């Protein structure tokens, strides 16, 4: 049994969806309800996953730990295809996620409305460029890894939901929109979103 520390709607939603894809049960704990969260992750970020006595940080490292441990068809076992799957995960987590991070940073830290909007607009240009990269990657296949869903598709789908929080136009191309809609329809994602909502409403996680 795993324990996943999360913030509703944050990138930890992708970890939960992957646990669901792997049929692994987990207990959810909201970051703000954890005792001394910073002892689990001094960086203060989610996801954090407890696997028995092990405490794991960093989204992609957590996902790779889970994929190495549980049989799955989310990632190829070896070779060029595995390399591309990890490359796509890193593109999502280390390139797209920080691009959205600029929007969150400006929202939280910039008080002058005109300056804030200027930062939002500049960040949106960079984010849209990255979504065009995703669109090109999806030119011939429904998912980034080919015909089957991959962890990068799940990560990118979670980030795509953040666009609505900001007064900017983030444009997903038609291939990307199809991929995101397909991921959102999956039971793994529906269940993850529902559990976060139930948790916030005070129901059992
Ligand atoms: N590279 C880190 C990034 C994690 C990250 O930035 N998480 C955000 C949520 S998406 C966070 O926890 N921010 C701190 C907060 O909102 O309290 C990872 O993938 O684990």
mmCIF file of C-alpha atoms and ligand atoms in Angstrom:
data_model
loop_
_atom_site.group_PDB
_atom_site.id
_atom_site.type_symbol
_atom_site.label_atom_id
_atom_site.label_comp_id
_atom_site.label_asym_id
_atom_site.label_seq_id
_atom_site.Cartn_x
_atom_site.Cartn_y
_atom_site.Cartn_z
ATOM 1 C CA UNK A 1 0.000 0.000 0.000
ATOM 2 C CA UNK A 2 1.310 3.401 -0.985
ATOM 3 C CA UNK A 3 0.791 6.798 0.612
ATOM 4 C CA UNK A 4 0.640 9.713 -1.798
ATOM 5 C CA UNK A 5 1.023 13.275 -0.570
ATOM 6 C CA UNK A 6 -0.842 15.597 -2.883
ATOM 7 C CA UNK A 7 -2.306 19.019 -3.574
ATOM 8 C CA UNK A 8 -5.657 18.948 -5.452
ATOM 9 C CA UNK A 9 -5.157 19.466 -9.198
ATOM 10 C CA UNK A 10 -1.354 19.593 -8.872
ATOM 11 C CA UNK A 11 1.131 17.367 -10.662
ATOM 12 C CA UNK A 12 0.547 14.733 -7.954
ATOM 13 C CA UNK A 13 -2.713 13.985 -9.825
ATOM 14 C CA UNK A 14 -0.579 12.329 -12.521
ATOM 15 C CA UNK A 15 1.108 10.094 -9.926
ATOM 16 C CA UNK A 16 -2.291 9.037 -8.644
ATOM 17 C CA UNK A 17 -3.540 8.279 -12.171
ATOM 18 C CA UNK A 18 -0.445 6.141 -12.784
ATOM 19 C CA UNK A 19 -1.003 4.256 -9.507
ATOM 20 C CA UNK A 20 -4.538 3.603 -10.795
ATOM 21 C CA UNK A 21 -3.245 2.469 -14.204
ATOM 22 C CA UNK A 22 -1.037 -0.010 -12.314
ATOM 23 C CA UNK A 23 -3.945 -1.130 -10.119
ATOM 24 C CA UNK A 24 -2.134 -0.065 -6.976
ATOM 25 C CA UNK A 25 -4.058 1.061 -3.918
ATOM 26 C CA UNK A 26 -2.963 4.250 -2.203
ATOM 27 C CA UNK A 27 -3.846 6.431 0.745
ATOM 28 C CA UNK A 28 -4.014 10.138 -0.016
ATOM 29 C CA UNK A 29 -2.745 12.813 2.355
ATOM 30 C CA UNK A 30 -3.061 16.512 1.522
ATOM 31 C CA UNK A 31 0.332 18.209 1.845
ATOM 32 C CA UNK A 32 -1.097 20.720 4.321
ATOM 33 C CA UNK A 33 -2.386 17.915 6.552
ATOM 34 C CA UNK A 34 0.934 16.073 6.704
ATOM 35 C CA UNK A 35 2.957 16.177 9.906
ATOM 36 C CA UNK A 36 6.187 18.032 9.156
ATOM 37 C CA UNK A 37 5.884 17.678 5.385
ATOM 38 C CA UNK A 38 9.344 19.181 4.911
ATOM 39 C CA UNK A 39 10.942 16.188 6.599
ATOM 40 C CA UNK A 40 9.473 14.108 3.751
ATOM 41 C CA UNK A 41 10.541 16.566 1.062
ATOM 42 C CA UNK A 42 12.722 19.526 2.077
ATOM 43 C CA UNK A 43 11.883 21.168 -1.263
ATOM 44 C CA UNK A 44 8.271 21.360 -0.058
ATOM 45 C CA UNK A 45 6.785 20.030 -3.281
ATOM 46 C CA UNK A 46 4.355 17.241 -4.129
ATOM 47 C CA UNK A 47 4.213 14.488 -5.196
ATOM 48 C CA UNK A 48 5.811 12.590 -2.353
ATOM 49 C CA UNK A 49 5.238 8.854 -2.281
ATOM 50 C CA UNK A 50 5.766 6.582 0.687
ATOM 51 C CA UNK A 51 6.447 2.998 -0.302
ATOM 52 C CA UNK A 52 6.811 1.113 2.995
ATOM 53 C CA UNK A 53 9.779 2.756 4.759
ATOM 54 C CA UNK A 54 10.953 4.483 1.595
ATOM 55 C CA UNK A 55 10.119 8.134 0.986
ATOM 56 C CA UNK A 56 10.336 9.098 -2.671
ATOM 57 C CA UNK A 57 10.502 12.612 -4.114
ATOM 58 C CA UNK A 58 10.374 14.022 -7.659
ATOM 59 C CA UNK A 59 7.505 13.062 -9.950
ATOM 60 C CA UNK A 60 9.422 11.322 -12.713
ATOM 61 C CA UNK A 61 11.636 9.380 -10.270
ATOM 62 C CA UNK A 62 8.468 8.225 -8.489
ATOM 63 C CA UNK A 63 6.828 7.178 -11.753
ATOM 64 C CA UNK A 64 9.933 5.252 -12.865
ATOM 65 C CA UNK A 65 10.077 3.529 -9.460
ATOM 66 C CA UNK A 66 6.463 2.394 -9.902
ATOM 67 C CA UNK A 67 6.962 1.312 -13.522
ATOM 68 C CA UNK A 68 10.072 -0.693 -12.585
ATOM 69 C CA UNK A 69 8.196 -2.407 -9.785
ATOM 70 C CA UNK A 70 4.858 -3.292 -11.377
ATOM 71 C CA UNK A 71 4.260 -5.052 -14.662
ATOM 72 C CA UNK A 72 2.788 -2.616 -17.137
ATOM 73 C CA UNK A 73 2.430 -1.584 -20.739
ATOM 74 C CA UNK A 74 2.930 2.115 -20.041
ATOM 75 C CA UNK A 75 6.628 2.105 -20.914
ATOM 76 C CA UNK A 76 8.741 -0.125 -23.198
ATOM 77 C CA UNK A 77 11.213 -2.339 -21.337
ATOM 78 C CA UNK A 78 14.323 -1.322 -23.234
ATOM 79 C CA UNK A 79 15.900 0.246 -26.271
ATOM 80 C CA UNK A 80 15.154 3.368 -28.259
ATOM 81 C CA UNK A 81 11.431 3.271 -27.432
ATOM 82 C CA UNK A 82 12.171 3.311 -23.674
ATOM 83 C CA UNK A 83 14.607 6.172 -24.161
ATOM 84 C CA UNK A 84 11.940 8.170 -26.039
ATOM 85 C CA UNK A 85 9.359 7.467 -23.322
ATOM 86 C CA UNK A 86 11.726 8.839 -20.649
ATOM 87 C CA UNK A 87 12.624 11.780 -22.891
ATOM 88 C CA UNK A 88 8.913 12.597 -23.242
ATOM 89 C CA UNK A 89 8.391 12.318 -19.470
ATOM 90 C CA UNK A 90 11.281 14.705 -18.880
ATOM 91 C CA UNK A 91 9.982 17.075 -21.559
ATOM 92 C CA UNK A 92 6.704 17.143 -19.656
ATOM 93 C CA UNK A 93 8.110 17.394 -16.147
ATOM 94 C CA UNK A 94 11.264 19.444 -16.675
ATOM 95 C CA UNK A 95 10.212 21.658 -19.599
ATOM 96 C CA UNK A 96 6.414 22.050 -19.757
ATOM 97 C CA UNK A 97 5.806 22.001 -15.972
ATOM 98 C CA UNK A 98 8.301 24.851 -15.255
ATOM 99 C CA UNK A 99 6.834 26.850 -18.150
ATOM 100 C CA UNK A 100 3.459 26.762 -16.337
ATOM 101 C CA UNK A 101 5.360 27.481 -13.110
ATOM 102 C CA UNK A 102 6.001 31.023 -14.373
ATOM 103 C CA UNK A 103 2.239 31.653 -14.419
ATOM 104 C CA UNK A 104 1.846 30.391 -10.852
ATOM 105 C CA UNK A 105 4.873 32.423 -9.734
ATOM 106 C CA UNK A 106 3.540 35.667 -11.237
ATOM 107 C CA UNK A 107 0.091 35.011 -9.784
ATOM 108 C CA UNK A 108 1.504 34.592 -6.285
ATOM 109 C CA UNK A 109 4.254 37.212 -6.296
ATOM 110 C CA UNK A 110 3.587 40.062 -8.717
ATOM 111 C CA UNK A 111 1.221 42.728 -7.393
ATOM 112 C CA UNK A 112 1.197 45.327 -10.199
ATOM 113 C CA UNK A 113 -1.677 44.195 -12.482
ATOM 114 C CA UNK A 114 -0.042 45.444 -15.706
ATOM 115 C CA UNK A 115 3.299 43.803 -14.923
ATOM 116 C CA UNK A 116 1.504 40.615 -13.887
ATOM 117 C CA UNK A 117 -0.418 40.477 -17.189
ATOM 118 C CA UNK A 118 2.801 41.125 -19.106
ATOM 119 C CA UNK A 119 4.472 38.162 -17.380
ATOM 120 C CA UNK A 120 1.369 36.011 -17.986
ATOM 121 C CA UNK A 121 1.447 36.924 -21.689
ATOM 122 C CA UNK A 122 5.168 36.222 -22.050
ATOM 123 C CA UNK A 123 4.824 32.915 -20.207
ATOM 124 C CA UNK A 124 1.871 31.983 -22.445
ATOM 125 C CA UNK A 125 3.964 32.499 -25.589
ATOM 126 C CA UNK A 126 6.530 30.010 -24.243
ATOM 127 C CA UNK A 127 3.830 27.532 -23.170
ATOM 128 C CA UNK A 128 2.103 27.687 -26.571
ATOM 129 C CA UNK A 129 5.425 27.002 -28.276
ATOM 130 C CA UNK A 130 5.786 23.847 -26.149
ATOM 131 C CA UNK A 131 2.227 22.714 -26.949
ATOM 132 C CA UNK A 132 3.141 23.051 -30.632
ATOM 133 C CA UNK A 133 6.055 20.677 -29.952
ATOM 134 C CA UNK A 134 3.560 18.242 -28.418
ATOM 135 C CA UNK A 135 1.226 18.679 -31.416
ATOM 136 C CA UNK A 136 4.066 17.750 -33.778
ATOM 137 C CA UNK A 137 4.973 14.703 -31.670
ATOM 138 C CA UNK A 138 1.341 13.553 -31.971
ATOM 139 C CA UNK A 139 1.227 13.894 -35.746
ATOM 140 C CA UNK A 140 1.148 10.158 -36.465
ATOM 141 C CA UNK A 141 0.036 8.490 -33.249
ATOM 142 C CA UNK A 142 -2.759 9.079 -30.702
ATOM 143 C CA UNK A 143 -0.353 9.072 -27.744
ATOM 144 C CA UNK A 144 3.238 10.224 -27.337
ATOM 145 C CA UNK A 145 4.475 6.658 -27.052
ATOM 146 C CA UNK A 146 2.457 5.393 -30.022
ATOM 147 C CA UNK A 147 -0.903 3.649 -29.917
ATOM 148 C CA UNK A 148 -0.915 3.160 -26.149
ATOM 149 C CA UNK A 149 -1.016 5.707 -23.385
ATOM 150 C CA UNK A 150 2.338 6.635 -21.818
ATOM 151 C CA UNK A 151 3.249 8.464 -18.586
ATOM 152 C CA UNK A 152 4.090 11.636 -20.541
ATOM 153 C CA UNK A 153 0.516 11.788 -21.882
ATOM 154 C CA UNK A 154 -0.787 11.638 -18.316
ATOM 155 C CA UNK A 155 1.622 14.316 -17.069
ATOM 156 C CA UNK A 156 0.829 16.677 -19.956
ATOM 157 C CA UNK A 157 -2.911 16.165 -19.498
ATOM 158 C CA UNK A 158 -2.651 17.217 -15.849
ATOM 159 C CA UNK A 159 -0.669 20.344 -16.781
ATOM 160 C CA UNK A 160 -3.126 21.236 -19.565
ATOM 161 C CA UNK A 161 -5.841 21.701 -16.906
ATOM 162 C CA UNK A 162 -3.831 24.561 -15.349
ATOM 163 C CA UNK A 163 -4.389 26.832 -18.378
ATOM 164 C CA UNK A 164 -7.911 27.695 -17.141
ATOM 165 C CA UNK A 165 -6.586 29.343 -13.962
ATOM 166 C CA UNK A 166 -5.016 32.263 -15.812
ATOM 167 C CA UNK A 167 -6.180 35.122 -18.084
ATOM 168 C CA UNK A 168 -4.192 33.885 -21.088
ATOM 169 C CA UNK A 169 -4.959 31.970 -24.253
ATOM 170 C CA UNK A 170 -3.263 28.592 -24.236
ATOM 171 C CA UNK A 171 -3.871 26.781 -27.519
ATOM 172 C CA UNK A 172 -3.838 23.001 -27.846
ATOM 173 C CA UNK A 173 -3.687 21.699 -31.412
ATOM 174 C CA UNK A 174 -6.297 19.144 -32.568
ATOM 175 C CA UNK A 175 -4.041 16.115 -32.030
ATOM 176 C CA UNK A 176 -3.162 17.323 -28.546
ATOM 177 C CA UNK A 177 -6.815 18.040 -27.707
ATOM 178 C CA UNK A 178 -7.720 14.467 -28.785
ATOM 179 C CA UNK A 179 -4.915 12.997 -26.652
ATOM 180 C CA UNK A 180 -5.870 15.082 -23.592
ATOM 181 C CA UNK A 181 -9.566 14.206 -23.963
ATOM 182 C CA UNK A 182 -8.706 10.510 -24.278
ATOM 183 C CA UNK A 183 -6.571 10.628 -21.118
ATOM 184 C CA UNK A 184 -9.252 12.548 -19.213
ATOM 185 C CA UNK A 185 -11.847 9.899 -20.158
ATOM 186 C CA UNK A 186 -9.786 7.028 -18.785
ATOM 187 C CA UNK A 187 -10.988 5.364 -15.632
ATOM 188 C CA UNK A 188 -7.568 5.929 -14.003
ATOM 189 C CA UNK A 189 -7.868 9.687 -14.400
ATOM 190 C CA UNK A 190 -11.584 9.939 -13.643
ATOM 191 C CA UNK A 191 -11.050 8.010 -10.418
ATOM 192 C CA UNK A 192 -8.031 10.146 -9.442
ATOM 193 C CA UNK A 193 -9.970 13.405 -9.971
ATOM 194 C CA UNK A 194 -12.962 12.028 -8.068
ATOM 195 C CA UNK A 195 -10.837 10.925 -5.113
ATOM 196 C CA UNK A 196 -9.262 14.376 -4.827
ATOM 197 C CA UNK A 197 -12.753 15.920 -4.849
ATOM 198 C CA UNK A 198 -14.039 13.444 -2.266
ATOM 199 C CA UNK A 199 -11.023 14.153 -0.081
ATOM 200 C CA UNK A 200 -11.649 17.909 -0.217
ATOM 201 C CA UNK A 201 -15.344 17.329 0.540
ATOM 202 C CA UNK A 202 -14.343 15.378 3.633
ATOM 203 C CA UNK A 203 -15.233 11.917 2.355
ATOM 204 C CA UNK A 204 -12.871 8.971 2.808
ATOM 205 C CA UNK A 205 -9.877 9.063 0.444
HETATM 206 N N1 LIG B 1 10.158 18.585 -10.134
HETATM 207 C C1 LIG B 1 9.174 18.469 -9.102
HETATM 208 C C2 LIG B 1 8.191 19.602 -9.236
HETATM 209 C C3 LIG B 1 7.096 19.466 -8.227
HETATM 210 C C4 LIG B 1 6.263 20.743 -8.069
HETATM 211 O O1 LIG B 1 6.645 21.842 -8.481
HETATM 212 N N2 LIG B 1 5.094 20.563 -7.458
HETATM 213 C C5 LIG B 1 4.220 21.692 -7.163
HETATM 214 C C6 LIG B 1 2.771 21.339 -7.483
HETATM 215 S S1 LIG B 1 2.510 20.943 -9.191
HETATM 216 C C7 LIG B 1 4.276 22.002 -5.671
HETATM 217 O O2 LIG B 1 4.269 21.098 -4.868
HETATM 218 N N3 LIG B 1 4.349 23.284 -5.311
HETATM 219 C C8 LIG B 1 4.407 23.679 -3.928
HETATM 220 C C9 LIG B 1 3.088 24.095 -3.400
HETATM 221 O O3 LIG B 1 2.202 24.422 -4.188
HETATM 222 O O4 LIG B 1 2.917 24.103 -2.153
HETATM 223 C C10 LIG B 1 8.466 17.121 -9.219
HETATM 224 O O5 LIG B 1 8.166 16.709 -10.349
HETATM 225 O O6 LIG B 1 8.203 16.461 -8.205
#
